[in-house]
Amino acid sequence: MSEKALHYLKEHRDSHLESLKAFLSIPSISSDSAYKDQVHEAAEWTARALEEAGIEHVQVMKTKNHPVVYGDWLHAENAPTLLIYGHYDVQPVDPIELWETPPFEPTIRDNKVYARGASDDKGQVFMQIKVIEAIMKTEKQLPVNVKFIYEGEEEIGSPSLDPFVEAHKELLKADILLVSDTTMIEEGQPSICHGLRGLTGLQIDLKGPKSDLHSGLYGGAVQNPLHALSDLLASMHDKDGHITIEGFYDKVQALTDEEIETYEKLSNDAELKRYLGVEQLFGEAGFSSKAQLWGRPTLEVNGLWGGYQGEGVKTVIPSEAHAKITCRLVPAQDPKEIAELVQKHVEKHLLPGVTAEITLFDQAKPFVTPYDHPAIQAAGASLEKVYGKKTIYTRMGGSVPVVETFNTLLGLPAVLMGFGLETENFHAPNEHFHLENFDKGLQTLVDYFFRITEALK
């Protein structure tokens, strides 16, 4: 570890936080075309930050949608090359009225920075860059070779990144993938994520009569699309939380006895209920809450709408009904196959009097890597040194689609060393990032960059 780099980070903490605020103030919402210019602005900001840190060959590279930011520094002889990944795009901010402070006016309170993207993933991208800056400014060179790839489409499933990686295999060639876009298991407890669930998303649109109908004149003789949709969605689970779509579980890899035991020990249902504000948890019967969250697949209704939504009553039979669904997947489920199974289920269980149209959205394959890899164990050692506690190796319920892409196309083992917390409201109002993990995360990354070369010899 470089004491000079650590001193630099401590000395520049205030100015770094102001710089982070500037980054967080850019509304780089990738899912909304109205923010296309702001997404590009965030890419340019990221590129400038890399250049200021001493990274070479920095480019803002076009894709079919939002750009990829690339840069490298490749002068460390006989040292491994780390491909460092993150994303500068963010989620939408709705419902805006639930934010205590504006989502793109970063605010620090209670030793946390509040803003959209603070935890997911601008805050962690910023940390990666500033650690490189600290080492370069103080040591004048890096102990490892680094390549950076920061994208602007992670929050919409990274549709442009697979073809980008395919077209730039030589440019992105490396030994290890380092990602800081995951969470620690709890505050003060260092953890390394070695598995991510996959994802498939779709929208179901039911169409009934040609227009909304008077419920008095036509009710009882016409199928109500909202009723049909409710029946259809209810048919996808049983009362014990199992998914009833035929073939859904056929390729699911069973959890090992060690995983089942570990997840049982890590499950704290009382604390989870308290944090979520619910009186009772509900999930697939026969599994602990951590097993449900990390190692089992799901099917969730994310949005449901149709008919009159205004104040008071409007007595209509709606013409249409809609639902958005995402499935979180585990090894060895395939997103395309699961989407096809859901489509078949819709066709089989659709009530008469309505037609269905299905639109496919985000897809990502699940990913699990052995956590005994030397690069992952080195990350665990760096975390233990800074946090003073033994590192726990876990899976995570979310998805980072590009991790599987880099593993498949480039053969890279992935070190998923994130510093966020599951309680930091990413994808929700009042997203925030604990500055304790900001500070300790910087120290951990400094240690890791100096430790990794020895670990891979």
Short mmCIF file of C-alpha atoms in Angstrom, two decimals:
data_model
loop_
_atom_site.label_atom_id
_atom_site.label_comp_id
_atom_site.label_asym_id
_atom_site.label_seq_id
_atom_site.Cartn_x
_atom_site.Cartn_y
_atom_site.Cartn_z
CA MET A 1 0.00 0.00 0.00
CA SER A 2 1.17 3.53 -0.73
CA GLU A 3 1.10 5.79 2.35
CA LYS A 4 1.72 8.74 0.01
CA ALA A 5 -1.45 7.93 -1.94
CA LEU A 6 -3.47 7.58 1.26
CA HIS A 7 -2.19 10.94 2.48
CA TYR A 8 -3.10 12.50 -0.87
CA LEU A 9 -6.67 11.18 -0.62
CA LYS A 10 -7.03 12.48 2.93
CA GLU A 11 -5.57 15.87 2.02
CA HIS A 12 -7.86 16.28 -1.00
CA ARG A 13 -11.03 14.81 0.54
CA ASP A 14 -13.01 18.05 0.58
CA SER A 15 -12.16 18.97 -3.01
CA HIS A 16 -12.89 15.41 -4.11
CA LEU A 17 -16.34 15.53 -2.53
CA GLU A 18 -17.06 18.79 -4.35
CA SER A 19 -15.97 17.14 -7.58
CA LEU A 20 -18.19 14.16 -6.84
CA LYS A 21 -21.12 16.51 -6.34
CA ALA A 22 -20.48 18.01 -9.79
CA PHE A 23 -20.55 14.51 -11.29
CA LEU A 24 -23.75 13.61 -9.44
CA SER A 25 -25.47 16.81 -10.56
CA ILE A 26 -25.54 15.61 -14.19
CA PRO A 27 -28.94 13.94 -14.84
CA SER A 28 -27.58 11.08 -16.96
CA ILE A 29 -30.83 9.08 -17.12
CA SER A 30 -30.18 6.54 -19.87
CA SER A 31 -33.74 5.22 -20.17
CA ASP A 32 -35.24 8.58 -21.14
CA SER A 33 -34.34 10.01 -24.55
CA ALA A 34 -35.02 13.50 -23.22
CA TYR A 35 -31.74 13.19 -21.26
CA LYS A 36 -29.56 12.00 -24.15
CA ASP A 37 -27.44 15.18 -24.08
CA GLN A 38 -26.94 14.89 -20.32
CA VAL A 39 -25.84 11.26 -20.66
CA HIS A 40 -23.23 12.39 -23.18
CA GLU A 41 -22.23 15.19 -20.81
CA ALA A 42 -21.60 12.62 -18.08
CA ALA A 43 -19.45 10.60 -20.50
CA GLU A 44 -17.35 13.67 -21.27
CA TRP A 45 -17.04 14.45 -17.54
CA THR A 46 -15.82 10.90 -16.91
CA ALA A 47 -13.28 11.15 -19.73
CA ARG A 48 -11.87 14.41 -18.35
CA ALA A 49 -11.58 12.88 -14.89
CA LEU A 50 -9.57 9.97 -16.31
CA GLU A 51 -7.25 12.34 -18.17
CA GLU A 52 -6.73 14.44 -15.04
CA ALA A 53 -5.88 11.25 -13.14
CA GLY A 54 -3.07 10.50 -15.58
CA ILE A 55 -4.79 7.88 -17.73
CA GLU A 56 -3.73 7.77 -21.39
CA HIS A 57 -5.53 7.16 -24.70
CA VAL A 58 -8.84 8.38 -23.23
CA GLN A 59 -11.67 8.22 -25.74
CA VAL A 60 -15.42 8.76 -25.75
CA MET A 61 -16.40 6.02 -28.19
CA LYS A 62 -19.70 5.92 -30.04
CA THR A 63 -22.18 3.06 -29.90
CA LYS A 64 -25.67 2.75 -31.37
CA ASN A 65 -26.96 4.61 -28.33
CA HIS A 66 -24.95 6.09 -25.44
CA PRO A 67 -21.13 6.26 -25.62
CA VAL A 68 -18.48 4.14 -23.94
CA VAL A 69 -15.55 5.86 -22.20
CA TYR A 70 -12.19 4.10 -22.57
CA GLY A 71 -8.69 4.85 -21.26
CA ASP A 72 -5.58 2.95 -20.24
CA TRP A 73 -2.14 3.09 -18.60
CA LEU A 74 0.07 0.16 -19.62
CA HIS A 75 3.61 0.77 -18.38
CA ALA A 76 3.90 -1.63 -15.43
CA GLU A 77 6.34 -4.33 -16.53
CA ASN A 78 5.67 -7.92 -15.46
CA ALA A 79 2.42 -6.85 -13.84
CA PRO A 80 -1.16 -7.93 -14.57
CA THR A 81 -3.66 -5.81 -16.45
CA LEU A 82 -6.94 -4.92 -14.74
CA LEU A 83 -9.98 -4.02 -16.82
CA ILE A 84 -11.92 -1.64 -14.58
CA TYR A 85 -15.64 -1.38 -15.31
CA GLY A 86 -18.42 0.90 -14.12
CA HIS A 87 -21.32 2.96 -15.47
CA TYR A 88 -22.05 6.66 -15.47
CA ASP A 89 -25.77 6.42 -16.30
CA VAL A 90 -28.45 6.48 -13.60
CA GLN A 91 -32.02 5.40 -12.97
CA PRO A 92 -35.04 7.72 -13.36
CA VAL A 93 -35.97 9.65 -10.21
CA ASP A 94 -39.73 9.07 -9.98
CA PRO A 95 -41.58 9.51 -7.70
CA ILE A 96 -39.89 12.89 -7.40
CA GLU A 97 -42.14 14.04 -4.53
CA LEU A 98 -40.59 11.44 -2.20
CA TRP A 99 -37.10 12.92 -2.39
CA GLU A 100 -36.18 14.95 0.68
CA THR A 101 -33.72 16.97 -1.41
CA PRO A 102 -33.62 17.27 -5.23
CA PRO A 103 -32.03 14.16 -6.78
CA PHE A 104 -29.54 16.12 -8.88
CA GLU A 105 -28.61 18.64 -6.20
CA PRO A 106 -26.20 16.50 -4.13
CA THR A 107 -26.47 17.04 -0.40
CA ILE A 108 -24.30 15.73 2.43
CA ARG A 109 -26.03 14.99 5.73
CA ASP A 110 -25.39 12.42 8.47
CA ASN A 111 -22.06 11.57 6.79
CA LYS A 112 -23.87 10.41 3.64
CA VAL A 113 -24.10 12.00 0.21
CA TYR A 114 -27.65 12.05 -1.17
CA ALA A 115 -28.24 12.13 -4.94
CA ARG A 116 -29.32 9.89 -7.78
CA GLY A 117 -26.26 7.81 -8.70
CA ALA A 118 -24.49 8.39 -5.38
CA SER A 119 -24.22 4.65 -4.72
CA ASP A 120 -25.22 3.21 -8.10
CA ASP A 121 -22.74 3.75 -9.65
CA LYS A 122 -21.23 7.22 -10.01
CA GLY A 123 -19.90 7.32 -6.46
CA GLN A 124 -18.03 4.06 -6.93
CA VAL A 125 -16.77 5.00 -10.42
CA PHE A 126 -15.47 8.22 -8.91
CA MET A 127 -13.60 6.25 -6.24
CA GLN A 128 -11.86 4.09 -8.83
CA ILE A 129 -10.66 7.14 -10.73
CA LYS A 130 -9.50 9.06 -7.66
CA VAL A 131 -7.45 6.14 -6.37
CA ILE A 132 -5.60 6.04 -9.69
CA GLU A 133 -5.14 9.80 -9.47
CA ALA A 134 -3.75 9.55 -5.94
CA ILE A 135 -1.21 6.88 -6.90
CA MET A 136 -0.16 8.66 -10.10
CA LYS A 137 0.23 12.04 -8.39
CA THR A 138 2.35 10.64 -5.57
CA GLU A 139 4.17 7.61 -7.00
CA LYS A 140 4.32 8.84 -10.63
CA GLN A 141 3.43 5.33 -11.84
CA LEU A 142 1.00 2.51 -11.13
CA PRO A 143 1.88 -0.90 -9.68
CA VAL A 144 -0.45 -2.56 -12.23
CA ASN A 145 -1.59 -1.97 -15.77
CA VAL A 146 -5.12 -0.65 -16.07
CA LYS A 147 -7.77 -0.29 -18.72
CA PHE A 148 -11.03 1.52 -18.05
CA ILE A 149 -14.40 0.93 -19.67
CA TYR A 150 -17.29 3.01 -18.43
CA GLU A 151 -20.67 2.70 -20.13
CA GLY A 152 -23.85 4.75 -20.23
CA GLU A 153 -26.44 2.00 -20.65
CA GLU A 154 -26.13 -0.30 -17.63
CA GLU A 155 -29.47 0.85 -16.24
CA ILE A 156 -31.20 -0.21 -19.48
CA GLY A 157 -29.52 -3.62 -19.73
CA SER A 158 -26.31 -2.64 -21.58
CA PRO A 159 -27.72 -3.30 -25.09
CA SER A 160 -24.76 -1.70 -26.88
CA LEU A 161 -22.00 -3.21 -24.78
CA ASP A 162 -22.00 -6.80 -26.05
CA PRO A 163 -21.38 -5.72 -29.66
CA PHE A 164 -18.85 -3.14 -28.44
CA VAL A 165 -16.87 -5.74 -26.52
CA GLU A 166 -17.12 -8.17 -29.43
CA ALA A 167 -15.71 -5.52 -31.78
CA HIS A 168 -12.91 -4.44 -29.39
CA LYS A 169 -11.60 -7.70 -27.91
CA GLU A 170 -7.96 -6.80 -28.44
CA LEU A 171 -8.39 -3.32 -27.00
CA LEU A 172 -10.05 -4.73 -23.86
CA LYS A 173 -7.73 -7.71 -23.40
CA ALA A 174 -6.77 -8.03 -19.72
CA ASP A 175 -6.14 -10.48 -16.87
CA ILE A 176 -8.79 -9.47 -14.34
CA LEU A 177 -12.11 -7.62 -14.42
CA LEU A 178 -12.61 -5.26 -11.47
CA VAL A 179 -16.14 -4.02 -10.82
CA SER A 180 -17.33 -1.72 -8.04
CA ASP A 181 -21.07 -1.84 -8.68
CA THR A 182 -22.15 -4.28 -5.99
CA THR A 183 -22.95 -4.05 -2.29
CA MET A 184 -21.47 -5.08 1.03
CA ILE A 185 -23.62 -7.41 3.07
CA GLU A 186 -24.08 -4.88 5.87
CA GLU A 187 -22.55 -1.74 7.34
CA GLY A 188 -19.01 -2.35 8.56
CA GLN A 189 -18.89 -5.92 7.26
CA PRO A 190 -16.56 -6.37 4.25
CA SER A 191 -17.84 -8.76 1.62
CA ILE A 192 -17.05 -9.86 -1.90
CA CYS A 193 -19.81 -10.72 -4.33
CA HIS A 194 -19.01 -13.74 -6.50
CA GLY A 195 -22.42 -14.30 -8.09
CA LEU A 196 -25.12 -12.22 -9.77
CA ARG A 197 -28.61 -13.12 -10.86
CA GLY A 198 -29.52 -12.73 -14.51
CA LEU A 199 -32.52 -10.87 -15.87
CA THR A 200 -35.24 -11.00 -18.46
CA GLY A 201 -37.87 -8.27 -18.77
CA LEU A 202 -41.08 -8.01 -20.74
CA GLN A 203 -44.33 -6.11 -21.03
CA ILE A 204 -47.76 -7.66 -21.45
CA ASP A 205 -50.40 -5.57 -23.23
CA LEU A 206 -53.97 -6.89 -23.27
CA LYS A 207 -56.52 -5.46 -25.68
CA GLY A 208 -60.26 -5.88 -25.29
CA PRO A 209 -63.02 -3.73 -26.82
CA LYS A 210 -62.10 -1.08 -29.39
CA SER A 211 -62.57 1.67 -26.80
CA ASP A 212 -63.45 2.17 -23.13
CA LEU A 213 -67.06 1.12 -22.49
CA HIS A 214 -69.79 2.28 -20.13
CA SER A 215 -69.73 -0.32 -17.35
CA GLY A 216 -73.49 -0.11 -16.88
CA LEU A 217 -74.39 -0.57 -20.53
CA TYR A 218 -71.86 -3.31 -21.29
CA GLY A 219 -70.70 -4.74 -17.95
CA GLY A 220 -71.40 -8.47 -17.73
CA ALA A 221 -71.31 -9.12 -21.48
CA VAL A 222 -67.73 -8.08 -22.27
CA GLN A 223 -64.40 -9.32 -20.94
CA ASN A 224 -62.72 -6.67 -18.81
CA PRO A 225 -58.99 -6.53 -19.76
CA LEU A 226 -58.06 -5.63 -16.19
CA HIS A 227 -59.85 -8.70 -14.88
CA ALA A 228 -58.16 -10.86 -17.52
CA LEU A 229 -54.75 -9.42 -16.68
CA SER A 230 -55.27 -9.95 -12.94
CA ASP A 231 -56.22 -13.57 -13.58
CA LEU A 232 -53.20 -14.06 -15.84
CA LEU A 233 -50.72 -12.62 -13.35
CA ALA A 234 -52.23 -14.59 -10.46
CA SER A 235 -51.68 -17.79 -12.44
CA MET A 236 -47.90 -17.26 -12.42
CA HIS A 237 -47.37 -18.09 -8.71
CA ASP A 238 -48.86 -20.48 -6.20
CA LYS A 239 -49.69 -19.57 -2.60
CA ASP A 240 -46.23 -20.73 -1.42
CA GLY A 241 -44.35 -18.33 -3.71
CA HIS A 242 -43.33 -20.92 -6.29
CA ILE A 243 -43.44 -19.84 -9.93
CA THR A 244 -45.96 -21.96 -11.81
CA ILE A 245 -44.76 -21.31 -15.36
CA GLU A 246 -44.10 -24.69 -16.94
CA GLY A 247 -40.38 -25.39 -17.30
CA PHE A 248 -39.28 -22.30 -15.34
CA TYR A 249 -37.15 -24.26 -12.84
CA ASP A 250 -35.92 -26.98 -15.22
CA LYS A 251 -32.35 -25.65 -15.55
CA VAL A 252 -31.93 -24.08 -12.12
CA GLN A 253 -28.68 -25.18 -10.47
CA ALA A 254 -29.37 -26.26 -6.92
CA LEU A 255 -27.58 -24.45 -4.12
CA THR A 256 -24.82 -26.43 -2.44
CA ASP A 257 -25.17 -27.59 1.14
CA GLU A 258 -22.46 -25.08 2.09
CA GLU A 259 -24.37 -22.24 0.45
CA ILE A 260 -27.64 -23.23 2.07
CA GLU A 261 -25.99 -23.33 5.50
CA THR A 262 -24.12 -20.03 4.96
CA TYR A 263 -27.21 -18.19 3.71
CA GLU A 264 -29.24 -19.50 6.64
CA LYS A 265 -26.66 -18.08 9.07
CA LEU A 266 -26.56 -14.73 7.26
CA SER A 267 -30.33 -14.32 7.14
CA ASN A 268 -31.57 -11.78 9.68
CA ASP A 269 -35.29 -11.71 9.04
CA ALA A 270 -36.11 -9.47 11.98
CA GLU A 271 -33.73 -6.78 10.78
CA LEU A 272 -34.92 -7.15 7.18
CA LYS A 273 -38.55 -6.70 8.22
CA ARG A 274 -37.64 -3.66 10.28
CA TYR A 275 -35.76 -2.03 7.42
CA LEU A 276 -38.47 -2.79 4.84
CA GLY A 277 -41.30 -1.73 7.11
CA VAL A 278 -43.28 -4.97 6.72
CA GLU A 279 -44.78 -7.23 9.34
CA GLN A 280 -44.01 -10.44 7.50
CA LEU A 281 -41.65 -11.60 4.77
CA PHE A 282 -42.87 -13.69 1.86
CA GLY A 283 -40.86 -15.75 -0.60
CA GLU A 284 -40.40 -19.16 -2.13
CA ALA A 285 -41.18 -21.72 0.54
CA GLY A 286 -38.33 -23.92 1.73
CA PHE A 287 -35.52 -21.35 1.45
CA SER A 288 -34.03 -18.79 3.83
CA SER A 289 -34.41 -15.13 2.95
CA LYS A 290 -30.79 -14.82 1.77
CA ALA A 291 -31.16 -17.93 -0.36
CA GLN A 292 -34.31 -16.43 -1.87
CA LEU A 293 -32.51 -13.17 -2.59
CA TRP A 294 -29.22 -14.54 -3.89
CA GLY A 295 -29.68 -18.06 -5.19
CA ARG A 296 -33.26 -18.54 -6.38
CA PRO A 297 -35.08 -17.16 -9.44
CA THR A 298 -38.02 -14.78 -9.28
CA LEU A 299 -40.85 -13.36 -11.35
CA GLU A 300 -41.99 -9.91 -10.25
CA VAL A 301 -44.68 -7.55 -11.52
CA ASN A 302 -42.96 -4.15 -11.70
CA GLY A 303 -45.84 -2.09 -13.05
CA LEU A 304 -49.58 -2.56 -13.58
CA TRP A 305 -51.98 -0.12 -15.18
CA GLY A 306 -55.18 0.38 -17.16
CA GLY A 307 -58.51 2.15 -16.93
CA TYR A 308 -59.31 5.36 -15.11
CA GLN A 309 -56.62 6.69 -12.74
CA GLY A 310 -57.98 10.11 -11.81
CA GLU A 311 -59.82 11.40 -8.76
CA GLY A 312 -63.21 9.93 -8.00
CA VAL A 313 -64.93 7.25 -10.08
CA LYS A 314 -65.31 6.83 -13.81
CA THR A 315 -67.52 3.84 -14.55
CA VAL A 316 -65.79 2.26 -17.51
CA ILE A 317 -64.64 -1.10 -18.75
CA PRO A 318 -61.15 -0.21 -19.98
CA SER A 319 -60.11 -1.05 -23.50
CA GLU A 320 -56.59 -2.05 -22.46
CA ALA A 321 -54.57 -3.38 -19.53
CA HIS A 322 -50.79 -3.52 -19.16
CA ALA A 323 -48.12 -5.07 -16.94
CA LYS A 324 -44.33 -4.92 -16.80
CA ILE A 325 -42.54 -8.03 -15.53
CA THR A 326 -38.95 -8.91 -14.73
CA CYS A 327 -37.52 -12.31 -13.87
CA ARG A 328 -34.28 -12.59 -11.92
CA LEU A 329 -32.45 -15.72 -13.01
CA VAL A 330 -29.83 -18.05 -11.55
CA PRO A 331 -27.30 -20.42 -13.14
CA ALA A 332 -27.97 -22.05 -15.66
CA GLN A 333 -31.20 -20.33 -16.73
CA ASP A 334 -31.17 -18.61 -20.11
CA PRO A 335 -32.98 -15.23 -20.41
CA LYS A 336 -34.30 -15.94 -23.90
CA GLU A 337 -35.65 -19.34 -22.92
CA ILE A 338 -37.37 -17.91 -19.84
CA ALA A 339 -38.97 -15.16 -21.96
CA GLU A 340 -40.31 -17.83 -24.31
CA LEU A 341 -41.72 -19.83 -21.38
CA VAL A 342 -43.52 -16.73 -20.07
CA GLN A 343 -44.95 -16.07 -23.53
CA LYS A 344 -46.23 -19.65 -23.76
CA HIS A 345 -47.81 -19.31 -20.33
CA VAL A 346 -49.60 -16.13 -21.40
CA GLU A 347 -50.95 -17.85 -24.53
CA LYS A 348 -52.12 -20.88 -22.54
CA HIS A 349 -53.80 -18.99 -19.68
CA LEU A 350 -55.28 -15.99 -21.50
CA LEU A 351 -59.01 -15.64 -20.87
CA PRO A 352 -61.35 -15.30 -23.86
CA GLY A 353 -62.37 -11.84 -25.06
CA VAL A 354 -58.91 -10.23 -25.06
CA THR A 355 -55.76 -10.46 -27.16
CA ALA A 356 -52.20 -10.24 -25.86
CA GLU A 357 -49.07 -8.60 -27.21
CA ILE A 358 -45.70 -9.13 -25.52
CA THR A 359 -42.68 -6.81 -25.82
CA LEU A 360 -39.27 -8.03 -24.67
CA PHE A 361 -36.89 -5.74 -22.77
CA ASP A 362 -33.62 -6.16 -20.82
CA GLN A 363 -31.88 -9.53 -20.79
CA ALA A 364 -28.78 -10.61 -18.87
CA LYS A 365 -27.33 -14.01 -18.09
CA PRO A 366 -26.60 -15.04 -14.50
CA PHE A 367 -22.99 -15.24 -13.37
CA VAL A 368 -21.11 -17.15 -10.67
CA THR A 369 -17.33 -17.39 -10.32
CA PRO A 370 -15.29 -19.50 -7.84
CA TYR A 371 -14.29 -17.28 -4.95
CA ASP A 372 -11.00 -19.11 -4.35
CA HIS A 373 -9.42 -17.33 -7.34
CA PRO A 374 -6.23 -15.51 -6.20
CA ALA A 375 -7.51 -12.14 -7.47
CA ILE A 376 -10.71 -12.49 -5.44
CA GLN A 377 -8.86 -13.67 -2.36
CA ALA A 378 -6.51 -10.67 -2.69
CA ALA A 379 -9.54 -8.38 -2.72
CA GLY A 380 -10.80 -10.10 0.41
CA ALA A 381 -7.42 -9.55 2.08
CA SER A 382 -7.46 -5.83 1.21
CA LEU A 383 -10.94 -5.46 2.66
CA GLU A 384 -9.96 -7.28 5.85
CA LYS A 385 -6.91 -5.05 6.29
CA VAL A 386 -8.94 -1.82 6.06
CA TYR A 387 -12.18 -2.87 7.78
CA GLY A 388 -10.59 -5.08 10.43
CA LYS A 389 -13.09 -7.92 9.94
CA LYS A 390 -13.00 -11.20 8.07
CA THR A 391 -14.39 -10.87 4.53
CA ILE A 392 -17.57 -12.78 3.70
CA TYR A 393 -18.08 -14.16 0.18
CA THR A 394 -21.65 -13.81 -1.03
CA ARG A 395 -23.88 -13.66 -4.06
CA MET A 396 -26.12 -10.68 -4.90
CA GLY A 397 -29.73 -10.57 -6.02
CA GLY A 398 -29.23 -7.87 -8.64
CA SER A 399 -27.79 -8.05 -12.13
CA VAL A 400 -24.74 -6.50 -13.77
CA PRO A 401 -25.17 -7.80 -17.33
CA VAL A 402 -21.69 -6.96 -18.56
CA VAL A 403 -19.93 -9.20 -16.03
CA GLU A 404 -21.11 -12.33 -17.83
CA THR A 405 -20.28 -10.67 -21.16
CA PHE A 406 -16.67 -10.02 -20.17
CA ASN A 407 -16.34 -13.54 -18.83
CA THR A 408 -17.73 -15.15 -22.00
CA LEU A 409 -16.11 -12.95 -24.64
CA LEU A 410 -12.79 -12.15 -22.93
CA GLY A 411 -12.42 -15.01 -20.46
CA LEU A 412 -11.95 -12.64 -17.54
CA PRO A 413 -12.45 -13.70 -13.92
CA ALA A 414 -14.43 -10.99 -12.15
CA VAL A 415 -13.61 -9.30 -8.86
CA LEU A 416 -16.86 -7.71 -7.70
CA MET A 417 -15.63 -5.42 -4.95
CA GLY A 418 -18.39 -2.93 -4.25
CA PHE A 419 -18.77 -0.50 -1.37
CA GLY A 420 -22.47 0.28 -1.49
CA LEU A 421 -25.07 -0.97 0.97
CA GLU A 422 -28.40 -2.56 0.15
CA THR A 423 -30.07 0.04 2.36
CA GLU A 424 -28.87 3.00 0.26
CA ASN A 425 -32.05 3.32 -1.84
CA PHE A 426 -30.48 2.91 -5.25
CA HIS A 427 -33.31 2.80 -7.85
CA ALA A 428 -35.50 4.55 -5.27
CA PRO A 429 -36.02 8.05 -3.83
CA ASN A 430 -33.31 9.41 -1.51
CA GLU A 431 -30.47 7.33 -2.89
CA HIS A 432 -27.34 7.90 -0.85
CA PHE A 433 -23.80 6.66 -0.24
CA HIS A 434 -22.15 6.30 3.15
CA LEU A 435 -19.00 8.42 3.29
CA GLU A 436 -17.47 5.94 5.74
CA ASN A 437 -17.43 3.43 2.88
CA PHE A 438 -16.26 6.15 0.51
CA ASP A 439 -13.20 6.70 2.72
CA LYS A 440 -12.52 3.05 3.53
CA GLY A 441 -13.24 2.01 -0.04
CA LEU A 442 -10.54 4.36 -1.31
CA GLN A 443 -8.06 2.85 1.15
CA THR A 444 -9.07 -0.67 0.13
CA LEU A 445 -8.59 0.02 -3.56
CA VAL A 446 -5.16 1.53 -2.96
CA ASP A 447 -4.14 -1.59 -1.06
CA TYR A 448 -5.60 -3.86 -3.75
CA PHE A 449 -3.75 -2.22 -6.63
CA PHE A 450 -0.47 -2.85 -4.82
CA ARG A 451 -1.44 -6.33 -3.62
CA ILE A 452 -2.76 -7.84 -6.86
CA THR A 453 0.58 -8.25 -8.64
CA GLU A 454 1.97 -10.46 -5.89
CA ALA A 455 -1.26 -12.42 -5.69
CA LEU A 456 -1.14 -13.39 -9.36
CA LYS A 457 2.54 -14.44 -9.48
#
